[in-house]
Structure formats: C-alpha cells, structure tokens
Short mmCIF file of C-alpha atoms and ligand atoms in Angstrom, two decimals:
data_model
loop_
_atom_site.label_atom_id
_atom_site.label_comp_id
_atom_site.label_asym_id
_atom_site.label_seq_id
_atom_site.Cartn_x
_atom_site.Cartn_y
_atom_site.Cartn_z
CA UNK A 1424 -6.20 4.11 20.30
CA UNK A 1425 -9.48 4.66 19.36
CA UNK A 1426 -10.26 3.42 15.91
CA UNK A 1427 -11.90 6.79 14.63
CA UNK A 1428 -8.63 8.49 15.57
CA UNK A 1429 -6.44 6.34 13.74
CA UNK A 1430 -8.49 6.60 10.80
CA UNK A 1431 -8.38 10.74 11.68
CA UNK A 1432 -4.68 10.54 12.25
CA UNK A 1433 -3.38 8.64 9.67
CA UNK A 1434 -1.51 10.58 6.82
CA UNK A 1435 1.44 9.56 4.74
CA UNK A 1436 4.86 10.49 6.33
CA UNK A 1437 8.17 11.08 4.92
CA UNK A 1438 11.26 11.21 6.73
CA UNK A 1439 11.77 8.96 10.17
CA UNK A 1440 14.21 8.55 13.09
CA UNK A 1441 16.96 6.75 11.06
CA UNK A 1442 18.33 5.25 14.68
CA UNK A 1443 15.38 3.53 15.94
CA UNK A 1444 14.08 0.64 14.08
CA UNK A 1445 10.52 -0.70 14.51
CA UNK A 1446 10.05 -3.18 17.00
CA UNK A 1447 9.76 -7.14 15.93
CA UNK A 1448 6.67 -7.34 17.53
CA UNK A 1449 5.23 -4.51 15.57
CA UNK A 1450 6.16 -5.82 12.00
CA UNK A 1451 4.73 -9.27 13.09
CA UNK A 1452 1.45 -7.20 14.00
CA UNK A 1453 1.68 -5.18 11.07
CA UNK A 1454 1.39 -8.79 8.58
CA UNK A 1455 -1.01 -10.33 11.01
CA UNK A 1456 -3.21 -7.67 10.57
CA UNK A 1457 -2.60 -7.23 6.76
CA UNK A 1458 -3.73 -10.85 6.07
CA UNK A 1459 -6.95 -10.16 8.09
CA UNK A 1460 -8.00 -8.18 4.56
CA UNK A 1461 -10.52 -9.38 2.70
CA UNK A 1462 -10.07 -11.18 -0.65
CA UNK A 1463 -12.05 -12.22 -3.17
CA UNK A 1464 -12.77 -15.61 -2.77
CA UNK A 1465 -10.52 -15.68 -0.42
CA UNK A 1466 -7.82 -16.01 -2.73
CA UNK A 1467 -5.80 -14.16 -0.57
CA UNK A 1468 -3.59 -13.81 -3.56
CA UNK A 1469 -1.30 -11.13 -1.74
CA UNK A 1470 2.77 -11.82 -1.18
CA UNK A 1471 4.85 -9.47 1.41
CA UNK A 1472 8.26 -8.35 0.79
CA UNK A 1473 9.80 -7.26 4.19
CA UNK A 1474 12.91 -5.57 4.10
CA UNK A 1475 14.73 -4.46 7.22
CA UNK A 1476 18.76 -4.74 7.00
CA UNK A 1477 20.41 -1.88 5.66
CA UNK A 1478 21.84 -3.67 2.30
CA UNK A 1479 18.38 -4.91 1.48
CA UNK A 1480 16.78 -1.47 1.94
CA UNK A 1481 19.97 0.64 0.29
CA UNK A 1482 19.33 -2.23 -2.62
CA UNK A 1483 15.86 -1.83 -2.80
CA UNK A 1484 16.49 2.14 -2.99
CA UNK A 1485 18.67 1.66 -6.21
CA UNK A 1486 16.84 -1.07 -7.38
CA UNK A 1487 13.55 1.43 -7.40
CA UNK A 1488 15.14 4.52 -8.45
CA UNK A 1489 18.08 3.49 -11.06
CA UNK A 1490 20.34 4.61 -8.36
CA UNK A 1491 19.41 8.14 -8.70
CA UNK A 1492 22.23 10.57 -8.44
CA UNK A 1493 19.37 13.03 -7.41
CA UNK A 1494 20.84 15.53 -5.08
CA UNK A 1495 19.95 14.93 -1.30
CA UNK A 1496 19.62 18.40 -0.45
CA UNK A 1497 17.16 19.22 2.70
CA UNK A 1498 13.96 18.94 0.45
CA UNK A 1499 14.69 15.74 -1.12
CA UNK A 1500 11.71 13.27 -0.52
CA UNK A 1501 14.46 10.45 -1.17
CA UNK A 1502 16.26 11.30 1.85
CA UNK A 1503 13.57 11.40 4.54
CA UNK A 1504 12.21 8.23 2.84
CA UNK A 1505 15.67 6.39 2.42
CA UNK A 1506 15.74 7.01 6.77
CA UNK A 1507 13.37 4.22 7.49
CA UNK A 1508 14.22 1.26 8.54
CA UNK A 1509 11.90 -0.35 7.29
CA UNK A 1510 10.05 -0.93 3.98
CA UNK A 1511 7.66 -3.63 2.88
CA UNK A 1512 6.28 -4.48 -0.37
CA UNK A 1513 2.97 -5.95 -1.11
CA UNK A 1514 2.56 -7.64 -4.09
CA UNK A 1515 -0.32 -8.96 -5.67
CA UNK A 1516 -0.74 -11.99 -8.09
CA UNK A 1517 -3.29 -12.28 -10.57
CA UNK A 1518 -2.86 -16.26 -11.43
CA UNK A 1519 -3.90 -16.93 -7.80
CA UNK A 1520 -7.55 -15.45 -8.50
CA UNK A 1521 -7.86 -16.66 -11.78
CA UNK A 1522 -7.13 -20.51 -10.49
CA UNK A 1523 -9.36 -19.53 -7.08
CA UNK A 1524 -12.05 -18.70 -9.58
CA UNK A 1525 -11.49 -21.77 -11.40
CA UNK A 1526 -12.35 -23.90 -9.28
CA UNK A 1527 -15.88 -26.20 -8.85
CA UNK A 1528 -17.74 -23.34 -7.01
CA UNK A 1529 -16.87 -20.38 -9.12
CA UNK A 1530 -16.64 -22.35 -12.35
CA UNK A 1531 -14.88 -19.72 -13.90
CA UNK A 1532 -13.00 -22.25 -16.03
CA UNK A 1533 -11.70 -20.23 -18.94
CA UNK A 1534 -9.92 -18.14 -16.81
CA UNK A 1535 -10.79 -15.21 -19.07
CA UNK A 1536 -9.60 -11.98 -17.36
CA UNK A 1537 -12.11 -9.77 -18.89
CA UNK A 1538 -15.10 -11.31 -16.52
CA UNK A 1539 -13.42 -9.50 -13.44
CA UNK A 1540 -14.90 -5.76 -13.00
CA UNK A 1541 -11.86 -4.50 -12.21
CA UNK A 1542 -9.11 -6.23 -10.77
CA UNK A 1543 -9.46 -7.45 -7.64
CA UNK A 1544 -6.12 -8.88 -6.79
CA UNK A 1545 -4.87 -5.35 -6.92
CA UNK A 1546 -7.91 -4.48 -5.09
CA UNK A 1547 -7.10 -7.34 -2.23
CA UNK A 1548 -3.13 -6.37 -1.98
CA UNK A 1549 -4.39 -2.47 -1.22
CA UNK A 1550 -6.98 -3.45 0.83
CA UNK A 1551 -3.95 -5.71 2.73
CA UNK A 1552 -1.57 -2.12 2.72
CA UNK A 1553 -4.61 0.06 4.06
CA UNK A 1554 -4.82 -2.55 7.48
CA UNK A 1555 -0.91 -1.80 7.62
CA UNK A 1556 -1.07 1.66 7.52
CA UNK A 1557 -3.76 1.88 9.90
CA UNK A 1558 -1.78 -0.65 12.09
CA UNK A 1559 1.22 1.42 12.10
CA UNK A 1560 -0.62 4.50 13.59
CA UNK A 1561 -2.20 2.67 16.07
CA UNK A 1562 1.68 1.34 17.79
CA UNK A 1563 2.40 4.85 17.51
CA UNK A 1564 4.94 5.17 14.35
CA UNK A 1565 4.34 6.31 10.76
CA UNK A 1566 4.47 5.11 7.12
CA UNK A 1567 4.22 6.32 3.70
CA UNK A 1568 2.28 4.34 0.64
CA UNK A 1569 4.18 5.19 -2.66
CA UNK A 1570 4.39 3.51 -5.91
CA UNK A 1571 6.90 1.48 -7.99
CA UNK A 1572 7.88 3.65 -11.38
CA UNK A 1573 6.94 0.66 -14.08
CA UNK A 1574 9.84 0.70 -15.78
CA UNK A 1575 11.92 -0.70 -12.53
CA UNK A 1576 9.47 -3.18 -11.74
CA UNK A 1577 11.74 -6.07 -13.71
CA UNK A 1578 15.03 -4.55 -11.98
CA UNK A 1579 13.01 -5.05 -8.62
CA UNK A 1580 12.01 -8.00 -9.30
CA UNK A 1581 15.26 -9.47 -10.14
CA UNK A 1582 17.03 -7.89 -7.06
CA UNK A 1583 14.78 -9.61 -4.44
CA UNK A 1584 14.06 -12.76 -6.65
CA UNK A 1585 10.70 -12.24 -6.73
CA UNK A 1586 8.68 -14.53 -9.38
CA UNK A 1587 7.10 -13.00 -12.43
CA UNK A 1588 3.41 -13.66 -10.96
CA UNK A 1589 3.89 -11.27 -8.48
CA UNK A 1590 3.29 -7.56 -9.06
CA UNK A 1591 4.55 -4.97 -6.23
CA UNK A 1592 1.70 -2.78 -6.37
CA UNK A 1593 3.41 -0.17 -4.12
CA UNK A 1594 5.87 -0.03 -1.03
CA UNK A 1595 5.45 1.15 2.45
CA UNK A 1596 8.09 2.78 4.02
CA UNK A 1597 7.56 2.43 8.28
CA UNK A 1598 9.31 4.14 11.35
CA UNK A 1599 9.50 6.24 13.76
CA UNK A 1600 8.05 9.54 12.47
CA UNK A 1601 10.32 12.66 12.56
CA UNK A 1602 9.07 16.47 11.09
CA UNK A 1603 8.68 16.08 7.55
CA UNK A 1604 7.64 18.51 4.93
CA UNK A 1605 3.98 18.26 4.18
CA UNK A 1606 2.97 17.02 0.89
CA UNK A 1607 2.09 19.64 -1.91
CA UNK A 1608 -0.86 17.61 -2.76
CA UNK A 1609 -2.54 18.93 0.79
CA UNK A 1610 -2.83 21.82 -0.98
CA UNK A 1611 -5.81 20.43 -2.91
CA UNK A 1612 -8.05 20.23 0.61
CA UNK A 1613 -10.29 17.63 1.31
CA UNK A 1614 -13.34 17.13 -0.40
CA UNK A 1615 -16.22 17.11 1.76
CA UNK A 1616 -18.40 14.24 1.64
CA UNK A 1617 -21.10 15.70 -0.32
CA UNK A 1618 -18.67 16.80 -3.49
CA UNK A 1619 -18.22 12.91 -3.37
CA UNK A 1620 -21.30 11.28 -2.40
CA UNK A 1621 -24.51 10.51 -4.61
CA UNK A 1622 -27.84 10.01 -2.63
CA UNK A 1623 -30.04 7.46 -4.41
CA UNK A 1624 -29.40 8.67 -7.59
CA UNK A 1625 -25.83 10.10 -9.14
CA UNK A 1626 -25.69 14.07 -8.91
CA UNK A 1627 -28.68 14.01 -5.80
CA UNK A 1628 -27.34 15.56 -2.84
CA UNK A 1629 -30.48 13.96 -1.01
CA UNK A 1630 -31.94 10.05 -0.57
CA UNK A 1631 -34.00 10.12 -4.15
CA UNK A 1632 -35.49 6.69 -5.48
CA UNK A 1633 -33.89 5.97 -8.81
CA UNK A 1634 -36.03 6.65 -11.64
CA UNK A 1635 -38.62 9.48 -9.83
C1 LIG B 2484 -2.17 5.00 -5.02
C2 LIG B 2484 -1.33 6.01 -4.26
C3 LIG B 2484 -0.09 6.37 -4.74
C4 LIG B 2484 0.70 7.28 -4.04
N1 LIG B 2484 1.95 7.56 -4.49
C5 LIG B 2484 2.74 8.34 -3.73
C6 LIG B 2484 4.10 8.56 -4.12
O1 LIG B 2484 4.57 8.00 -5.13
N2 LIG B 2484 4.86 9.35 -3.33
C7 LIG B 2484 4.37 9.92 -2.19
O2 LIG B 2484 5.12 10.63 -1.51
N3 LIG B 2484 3.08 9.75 -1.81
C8 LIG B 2484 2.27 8.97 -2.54
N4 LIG B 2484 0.98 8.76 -2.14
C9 LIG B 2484 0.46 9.45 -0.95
C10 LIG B 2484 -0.52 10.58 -1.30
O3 LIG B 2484 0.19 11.70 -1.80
C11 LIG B 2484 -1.29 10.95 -0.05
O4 LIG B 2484 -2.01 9.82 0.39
C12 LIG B 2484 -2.26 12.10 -0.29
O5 LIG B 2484 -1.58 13.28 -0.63
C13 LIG B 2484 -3.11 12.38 0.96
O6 LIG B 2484 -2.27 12.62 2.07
P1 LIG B 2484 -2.37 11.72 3.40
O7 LIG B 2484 -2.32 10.27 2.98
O8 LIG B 2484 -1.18 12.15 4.21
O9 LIG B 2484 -3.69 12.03 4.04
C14 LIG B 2484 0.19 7.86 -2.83
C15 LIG B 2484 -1.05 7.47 -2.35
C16 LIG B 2484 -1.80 6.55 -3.04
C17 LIG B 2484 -3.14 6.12 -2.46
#
C-alpha cells in the first residue's frame, strides 16, 4: 500500500473477526518494524508483551479491568475488543535511558531525571506502537491503541511477571477488522492544519521571522 494511504486509513478499531487470528508472519513484521523506531540514544529502552492464546488474553482482560462484570450488551467496547486475538503491550523503561545517558558520551552521570524535557522513554515506546499500527494497516487488518487504568498496572504486572522497570504505556489490540461502532470522540472533527500549526512565530498563520 501506498504509505500516504496507510497513514489516511489508519483509525483505531474495535471489534474483530474472533475466528481468524493474525498470521505469524504478520506479528513477526509487526515487532520488526516496531524496533525500527527511533530512540533516544538509542536506548531502545522499549519491552513487548505479545499475547496470543486465549488464557493469556482472557487473563490479561481481567487482569486490566478487575474482571469487570460490565454487561456485554451489543454496545459494549469490551466485547468487540475482548474478540481479538491478539493484543500486545509495549512497555517502556525509564532505568534503560537514564544508564544510556550515563554513559562516557552523554555524561549524564547523576542520573537526575529532571534534565530530560519530557520523557522520552515514553516518547520511544509510542513512537515503537505508532510503526505497529501503521504496520497493521498496511497487511490489511486493524488495531486499536488504548490505555492501562493506573490502578491495575501492579495487578498487570504481576499476572505476566513483568519487572517493576517496565511501564505498559498502553496495549494494542490487532485482528481482523469487523463493523464496529465509531468512536464518539469523531464527533470532535479534525482540526485542520492551520488551527494547529504556528508559522515562524506562535499564533502566525503565515512564515513570520521571530521577533519582526
Ligand atoms: C494516548 C491515547 C489513548 C487512547 N485511549 C483510548 C482508550 O482508552 N480507548 C479507546 O477506545 N481508544 C483510545 N484511543 C484512541 C482514540 O480515541 C482515537 O485515536 C481518536 O479518537 C482518533 O480516532 P482514530 O485513531 O480512529 O483516527 C487512544 C488514543 C491515544 C493516542
């Protein structure tokens, strides 16, 4: 496909084909392409949690939710979501940049968090998810981005064994995309690019040099 049109087409889907599961080749392709993000200092400080039997997923479901008792009537974004068959979880870890930046040619020695602008493992791991989600348009199937409530983030953690460095900073839900009910937040519209975009100088809607 061509690349514009997978960024054009990609949108966040909810419910999938609960009887076809996504090809090995394309959750191979889906990682290989995730770890071709970049990362600062190539720290590459990013850890994928790939869940595709049944148990794992029905686990990570009631790990994530406190086993809900949430109806599953039509509308229920739990049940489109709890059809795919696969999720995957990118977590990010913090200690990874702050040793990368430690080292001789950073120098960064102190480790002191408040020297990063904002955090950048975070930044790395979404970067990572954004080259998934564009991946999984381009073989043709969907996925969905959505995030972690905090306070099930230990429960999560202790299902999967995953060490306390790590921080899932979302999951991605992947198949085979069946209708789904659109998101209310479409609602909104998109803003166009010049309600977002400052030319040369914040608030100019034209190229302006700073200071004139
Ligand atoms: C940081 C982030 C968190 C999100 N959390 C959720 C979520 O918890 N549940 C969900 O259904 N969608 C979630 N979304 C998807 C957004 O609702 C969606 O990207 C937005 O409405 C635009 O729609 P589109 O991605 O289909 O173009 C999230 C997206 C981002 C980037």
């Amino acid at each position: 496909m061509e690349f514009g049109e997978v960024v054009r087409r990609r949108r966040m889907v909810r419910d999938y084909d609960p009887d076809r599961p996504v090809p090995d080749d394309v959750v191979e392709r889906l990682l290989e392409h995730a770890i071709r993000a970049p990362s600062a200092g190539f720290s590459q400080g990013w850890g994928f949690l790939v869940l595709r039997e049944p148990a794992a997923r029905e686990l990570f479901w009631q790990a994530t939710t406190g086993g809900t008792t949430e109806p599953e009537g039509e509308d229920s974004w739990l049940r489109g979501m709890k059809h795919a068959p696969l999720i995957i979880v990118p977590h990010s870890n913090r200690d990874q940049y702050l040793d990368r930046y430690a080292e001789p040619d950073k120098g960064w020695t102190d480790r002191d968090e408040s020297r990063w602008p904002v955090p950048f493992w975070h930044v790395d791991a979404g970067f990572a998810t954004l080259l998934m989600l564009l991946t999984v348009v381009d073989e043709g199937l969907g996925a969905c981005y959505f995030g972690i409530p905090p306070e099930f983030t230990e429960g999560f953690r202790a299902a999967f064994g995953v060490p306390e460095e790590f921080t899932p900073i979302g999951a991605v839900t992947v198949g085979y995309p069946v209708r789904d009910r659109k998101s209310p937040s479409l609602r909104r519209g998109r803003k166009a690019v010049d309600q977002v975009t400052h030319r040369g100088r914040w608030g100019a809607s034209s190229d302006q040099v700073a200071g004139t």
